[in-house]
């Protein structure tokens, strides 16, 4: 299923049978990921300071830092960060991006097997990465990493209805042609139809945290044809396609943007944070 369209399903719920394999695709081209993936709105970090205590001097464990899209803003706000990233190429780019931040350590390791330090953290933050961590491990280990009262902050991103809406209707023909896993008629959902109950229920089932508080942010980002193709090349579902199918898909998408939309399309994102405090 393509990453950029969905209906009645979140972008960030990979099937367990594919989760480990798809999670490894991001490290194949870390420079592309760093260049193409968007960061996060400043309001998110204001809320992480308020709700999760991610303030100057706080000890933050970041799970799945990628190339530092959330790490850099947290470091700029004075947090002391240990960032764990499974992909060695992603971690290397993150270290480069954080070279001027002496209070940040980037560790190359799987979070599941990484030994927790003795001193607990004030906050555990995971931005667009928590769904790649083994569900049997992630909640308990996040709780074990925190001091009592410390916060788990999980940030998720979803493509929602808005922006250049007609393009995202028409582009489905490209996916149906080149990706056999595409179901006919998929459309981006309305932001109001996306809820966080799956995460809140997982938090509650762990019995390690209090209630989850959610905050939401919508943003429109406009892409040129080349920029949008670079973005698509960072998505796990696209990267997992056979090369011929992926090439055909990207050519089809490019032809549509250039031929009918003047070489630019706008994508609307819903970014949602869920903050839960350890009991």
Tab-separated table of C-alpha atoms in Angstrom:
chain	number	residue	atom	x	y	z
A	1	UNK	CA	0.000	0.000	0.000
A	2	UNK	CA	1.489	3.377	-0.902
A	3	UNK	CA	2.511	5.674	1.900
A	4	UNK	CA	0.826	8.723	0.445
A	5	UNK	CA	-2.804	7.570	0.324
A	6	UNK	CA	-4.958	5.892	2.901
A	7	UNK	CA	-8.539	5.370	3.974
A	8	UNK	CA	-9.746	3.969	7.290
A	9	UNK	CA	-6.144	3.167	8.116
A	10	UNK	CA	-3.223	5.155	9.465
A	11	UNK	CA	-0.005	5.637	7.518
A	12	UNK	CA	1.966	4.504	10.564
A	13	UNK	CA	0.591	1.012	11.210
A	14	UNK	CA	2.830	-1.398	9.298
A	15	UNK	CA	1.823	-5.037	9.182
A	16	UNK	CA	3.887	-7.047	11.649
A	17	UNK	CA	5.007	-9.403	8.874
A	18	UNK	CA	6.571	-6.487	6.968
A	19	UNK	CA	7.584	-4.165	9.815
A	20	UNK	CA	11.192	-5.301	10.262
A	21	UNK	CA	11.905	-5.475	6.524
A	22	UNK	CA	10.347	-2.119	5.701
A	23	UNK	CA	12.061	-0.400	8.626
A	24	UNK	CA	15.459	-1.198	7.105
A	25	UNK	CA	14.723	0.579	3.823
A	26	UNK	CA	15.245	4.063	5.259
A	27	UNK	CA	18.946	3.471	5.836
A	28	UNK	CA	19.546	2.680	2.164
A	29	UNK	CA	19.774	6.379	1.247
A	30	UNK	CA	20.154	8.450	4.400
A	31	UNK	CA	21.222	11.563	2.475
A	32	UNK	CA	18.004	11.496	0.463
A	33	UNK	CA	15.959	11.010	3.641
A	34	UNK	CA	17.710	13.954	5.272
A	35	UNK	CA	17.134	16.167	2.243
A	36	UNK	CA	13.539	15.229	1.452
A	37	UNK	CA	11.756	14.511	4.725
A	38	UNK	CA	10.048	17.528	6.305
A	39	UNK	CA	10.695	18.603	9.855
A	40	UNK	CA	8.077	19.447	12.462
A	41	UNK	CA	6.242	22.674	13.325
A	42	UNK	CA	7.646	24.830	16.162
A	43	UNK	CA	4.370	24.507	18.083
A	44	UNK	CA	5.063	20.820	18.548
A	45	UNK	CA	8.232	21.573	20.505
A	46	UNK	CA	6.437	24.230	22.546
A	47	UNK	CA	3.939	21.558	23.557
A	48	UNK	CA	6.655	18.987	24.257
A	49	UNK	CA	8.204	21.495	26.653
A	50	UNK	CA	4.849	22.091	28.350
A	51	UNK	CA	3.456	18.562	28.422
A	52	UNK	CA	6.536	16.323	28.411
A	53	UNK	CA	9.042	18.523	30.225
A	54	UNK	CA	11.416	18.649	27.227
A	55	UNK	CA	12.997	21.877	28.479
A	56	UNK	CA	16.549	23.213	28.852
A	57	UNK	CA	18.600	20.774	30.904
A	58	UNK	CA	16.122	17.892	30.779
A	59	UNK	CA	17.428	14.423	29.927
A	60	UNK	CA	15.692	13.161	26.790
A	61	UNK	CA	15.923	9.727	25.192
A	62	UNK	CA	14.937	9.871	21.541
A	63	UNK	CA	13.891	6.587	19.974
A	64	UNK	CA	14.549	6.392	16.232
A	65	UNK	CA	16.060	9.805	15.585
A	66	UNK	CA	16.525	9.284	11.842
A	67	UNK	CA	18.789	12.039	10.594
A	68	UNK	CA	17.746	14.450	13.335
A	69	UNK	CA	14.507	16.093	12.155
A	70	UNK	CA	13.272	16.317	15.752
A	71	UNK	CA	16.644	16.023	17.481
A	72	UNK	CA	18.023	19.305	16.166
A	73	UNK	CA	15.088	21.430	17.438
A	74	UNK	CA	15.172	19.658	20.815
A	75	UNK	CA	18.914	20.311	21.075
A	76	UNK	CA	18.398	23.958	20.149
A	77	UNK	CA	15.993	24.189	23.086
A	78	UNK	CA	18.692	23.027	25.486
A	79	UNK	CA	17.724	19.391	26.049
A	80	UNK	CA	20.409	16.839	26.867
A	81	UNK	CA	19.696	14.045	24.416
A	82	UNK	CA	20.633	10.437	23.906
A	83	UNK	CA	19.334	9.531	20.437
A	84	UNK	CA	19.112	5.871	19.465
A	85	UNK	CA	19.000	5.072	15.745
A	86	UNK	CA	19.150	1.572	14.258
A	87	UNK	CA	20.374	2.609	10.815
A	88	UNK	CA	24.145	3.254	10.718
A	89	UNK	CA	23.931	5.604	7.730
A	90	UNK	CA	21.038	7.541	9.271
A	91	UNK	CA	22.938	7.797	12.554
A	92	UNK	CA	26.023	9.093	10.744
A	93	UNK	CA	24.031	11.877	9.086
A	94	UNK	CA	22.399	12.701	12.423
A	95	UNK	CA	25.838	13.075	14.036
A	96	UNK	CA	26.851	15.438	11.266
A	97	UNK	CA	23.687	17.517	11.692
A	98	UNK	CA	24.273	17.657	15.449
A	99	UNK	CA	28.005	18.303	15.365
A	100	UNK	CA	27.505	21.658	17.085
A	101	UNK	CA	25.415	20.199	19.905
A	102	UNK	CA	27.758	18.777	22.569
A	103	UNK	CA	24.836	17.737	24.808
A	104	UNK	CA	23.635	15.193	22.225
A	105	UNK	CA	24.881	11.624	21.815
A	106	UNK	CA	23.732	9.568	18.820
A	107	UNK	CA	23.893	5.812	19.469
A	108	UNK	CA	23.722	3.302	16.614
A	109	UNK	CA	21.610	0.454	18.003
A	110	UNK	CA	18.237	-1.242	17.873
A	111	UNK	CA	16.187	0.231	20.703
A	112	UNK	CA	14.856	-3.231	21.517
A	113	UNK	CA	18.321	-4.605	22.393
A	114	UNK	CA	20.055	-1.410	23.524
A	115	UNK	CA	20.927	-1.586	27.262
A	116	UNK	CA	19.301	1.244	29.172
A	117	UNK	CA	21.654	3.457	31.210
A	118	UNK	CA	21.330	3.401	34.974
A	119	UNK	CA	20.217	7.029	35.245
A	120	UNK	CA	16.603	7.383	34.101
A	121	UNK	CA	15.406	9.992	31.635
A	122	UNK	CA	12.953	12.842	32.099
A	123	UNK	CA	11.312	12.178	28.739
A	124	UNK	CA	11.288	9.580	25.992
A	125	UNK	CA	10.477	11.107	22.597
A	126	UNK	CA	9.851	9.233	19.365
A	127	UNK	CA	8.982	11.206	16.221
A	128	UNK	CA	7.479	9.205	13.347
A	129	UNK	CA	9.406	6.147	14.515
A	130	UNK	CA	7.649	4.424	17.425
A	131	UNK	CA	5.563	2.252	15.083
A	132	UNK	CA	8.768	0.636	13.775
A	133	UNK	CA	9.716	-0.612	17.263
A	134	UNK	CA	8.636	-4.129	18.237
A	135	UNK	CA	5.183	-3.778	19.863
A	136	UNK	CA	6.103	-6.460	22.401
A	137	UNK	CA	8.947	-4.297	23.698
A	138	UNK	CA	8.374	-0.626	23.051
A	139	UNK	CA	5.946	0.395	25.790
A	140	UNK	CA	7.584	-1.500	28.651
A	141	UNK	CA	11.087	-0.415	27.688
A	142	UNK	CA	10.044	3.218	27.310
A	143	UNK	CA	8.586	3.063	30.826
A	144	UNK	CA	11.738	1.416	32.172
A	145	UNK	CA	13.806	4.249	30.682
A	146	UNK	CA	11.847	6.950	32.528
A	147	UNK	CA	11.950	8.293	36.037
A	148	UNK	CA	8.617	8.175	37.906
A	149	UNK	CA	6.514	10.979	36.485
A	150	UNK	CA	8.641	11.159	33.333
A	151	UNK	CA	6.873	11.476	29.996
A	152	UNK	CA	6.577	9.345	26.893
A	153	UNK	CA	5.910	11.557	23.850
A	154	UNK	CA	5.015	9.786	20.605
A	155	UNK	CA	4.706	11.946	17.481
A	156	UNK	CA	2.881	10.602	14.453
A	157	UNK	CA	2.320	12.000	10.982
A	158	UNK	CA	-0.504	11.305	8.539
A	159	UNK	CA	-1.353	12.502	5.030
A	160	UNK	CA	-4.880	13.931	5.172
A	161	UNK	CA	-7.374	15.462	2.797
A	162	UNK	CA	-6.459	18.942	1.627
A	163	UNK	CA	-3.815	20.602	-0.473
A	164	UNK	CA	-4.066	19.688	-4.157
A	165	UNK	CA	-6.967	17.341	-3.562
A	166	UNK	CA	-7.723	16.398	-7.171
A	167	UNK	CA	-4.126	15.304	-7.735
A	168	UNK	CA	-4.346	12.768	-4.919
A	169	UNK	CA	-7.518	11.381	-6.510
A	170	UNK	CA	-5.989	11.126	-9.974
A	171	UNK	CA	-2.624	9.741	-8.826
A	172	UNK	CA	-4.354	6.595	-7.590
A	173	UNK	CA	-4.416	5.361	-11.179
A	174	UNK	CA	-0.609	5.345	-11.111
A	175	UNK	CA	-0.562	3.283	-7.915
A	176	UNK	CA	-3.211	0.871	-9.159
A	177	UNK	CA	-1.153	0.334	-12.312
A	178	UNK	CA	2.264	-0.201	-10.737
A	179	UNK	CA	1.636	-1.400	-7.167
A	180	UNK	CA	-0.422	-4.622	-6.991
A	181	UNK	CA	-1.094	-4.112	-3.281
A	182	UNK	CA	-3.054	-0.927	-3.942
A	183	UNK	CA	-6.768	-1.209	-3.259
A	184	UNK	CA	-9.011	0.667	-5.726
A	185	UNK	CA	-10.478	3.971	-4.674
A	186	UNK	CA	-8.137	4.893	-1.826
A	187	UNK	CA	-8.377	8.517	-0.753
A	188	UNK	CA	-6.640	10.583	1.940
A	189	UNK	CA	-8.908	10.726	5.004
A	190	UNK	CA	-10.163	13.929	6.562
A	191	UNK	CA	-8.104	15.036	9.550
A	192	UNK	CA	-11.212	14.770	11.732
A	193	UNK	CA	-11.487	11.063	10.867
A	194	UNK	CA	-8.023	10.268	12.234
A	195	UNK	CA	-7.931	9.423	15.911
A	196	UNK	CA	-5.293	8.294	18.345
A	197	UNK	CA	-7.270	5.656	20.168
A	198	UNK	CA	-4.964	2.852	19.039
A	199	UNK	CA	-2.004	4.527	20.746
A	200	UNK	CA	-3.994	5.539	23.829
A	201	UNK	CA	-5.226	1.963	24.194
A	202	UNK	CA	-1.711	0.559	23.870
A	203	UNK	CA	-0.523	2.963	26.553
A	204	UNK	CA	-3.417	1.953	28.824
A	205	UNK	CA	-2.813	-1.777	28.295
A	206	UNK	CA	0.766	-1.391	29.491
A	207	UNK	CA	-0.489	-0.272	32.944
A	208	UNK	CA	2.713	1.772	33.219
A	209	UNK	CA	1.400	5.224	32.297
A	210	UNK	CA	-1.390	7.617	33.068
A	211	UNK	CA	-3.844	8.991	30.467
A	212	UNK	CA	-2.545	10.214	27.120
A	213	UNK	CA	-2.904	13.881	26.190
A	214	UNK	CA	-3.030	14.646	22.468
A	215	UNK	CA	-2.169	17.765	20.511
A	216	UNK	CA	-2.631	18.192	16.748
A	217	UNK	CA	-1.087	20.360	14.064
A	218	UNK	CA	-1.985	20.622	10.380
A	219	UNK	CA	0.366	21.990	7.754
A	220	UNK	CA	0.446	22.291	3.966
A	221	UNK	CA	3.740	21.772	2.153
A	222	UNK	CA	4.143	22.524	-1.548
A	223	UNK	CA	6.500	20.423	-3.672
A	224	UNK	CA	7.934	20.783	-7.156
A	225	UNK	CA	7.808	17.637	-9.243
A	226	UNK	CA	11.409	16.709	-8.463
A	227	UNK	CA	10.994	17.448	-4.761
A	228	UNK	CA	7.851	15.329	-4.567
A	229	UNK	CA	9.553	12.405	-6.292
A	230	UNK	CA	12.421	12.645	-3.804
A	231	UNK	CA	9.896	12.532	-0.969
A	232	UNK	CA	8.238	9.438	-2.435
A	233	UNK	CA	11.612	7.722	-2.722
A	234	UNK	CA	11.986	7.968	1.064
A	235	UNK	CA	8.766	6.053	1.792
A	236	UNK	CA	9.188	2.429	2.782
A	237	UNK	CA	6.346	1.140	0.611
A	238	UNK	CA	7.775	2.797	-2.471
A	239	UNK	CA	11.307	1.635	-1.738
A	240	UNK	CA	10.092	-1.950	-1.329
A	241	UNK	CA	8.628	-2.088	-4.843
A	242	UNK	CA	10.582	-3.921	-7.566
A	243	UNK	CA	12.798	-1.472	-9.425
A	244	UNK	CA	10.826	-1.571	-12.673
A	245	UNK	CA	7.522	-0.965	-10.874
A	246	UNK	CA	9.014	1.843	-8.789
A	247	UNK	CA	10.468	3.539	-11.868
A	248	UNK	CA	7.174	3.252	-13.717
A	249	UNK	CA	5.248	4.606	-10.748
A	250	UNK	CA	7.510	7.632	-10.324
A	251	UNK	CA	7.401	8.402	-14.041
A	252	UNK	CA	3.610	8.200	-13.957
A	253	UNK	CA	3.427	10.542	-10.949
A	254	UNK	CA	5.860	12.999	-12.546
A	255	UNK	CA	3.899	13.040	-15.790
A	256	UNK	CA	0.704	13.817	-13.909
A	257	UNK	CA	2.223	16.674	-11.879
A	258	UNK	CA	3.925	18.235	-14.894
A	259	UNK	CA	1.092	17.646	-17.316
A	260	UNK	CA	-1.918	18.681	-15.227
A	261	UNK	CA	-0.691	20.588	-12.183
A	262	UNK	CA	1.945	22.959	-13.497
A	263	UNK	CA	4.839	21.162	-11.857
A	264	UNK	CA	3.696	21.722	-8.252
A	265	UNK	CA	1.438	19.955	-5.766
A	266	UNK	CA	0.562	20.667	-2.143
A	267	UNK	CA	0.285	17.921	0.455
A	268	UNK	CA	-1.498	18.365	3.782
A	269	UNK	CA	-0.057	16.691	6.862
A	270	UNK	CA	-1.655	16.016	10.207
A	271	UNK	CA	0.960	15.781	12.950
A	272	UNK	CA	-0.224	14.424	16.277
A	273	UNK	CA	1.615	14.160	19.571
A	274	UNK	CA	0.529	11.900	22.403
A	275	UNK	CA	2.093	12.461	25.827
A	276	UNK	CA	1.709	9.991	28.705
A	277	UNK	CA	3.396	10.178	32.123
A	278	UNK	CA	4.908	7.171	33.822
A	279	UNK	CA	3.126	6.092	36.976
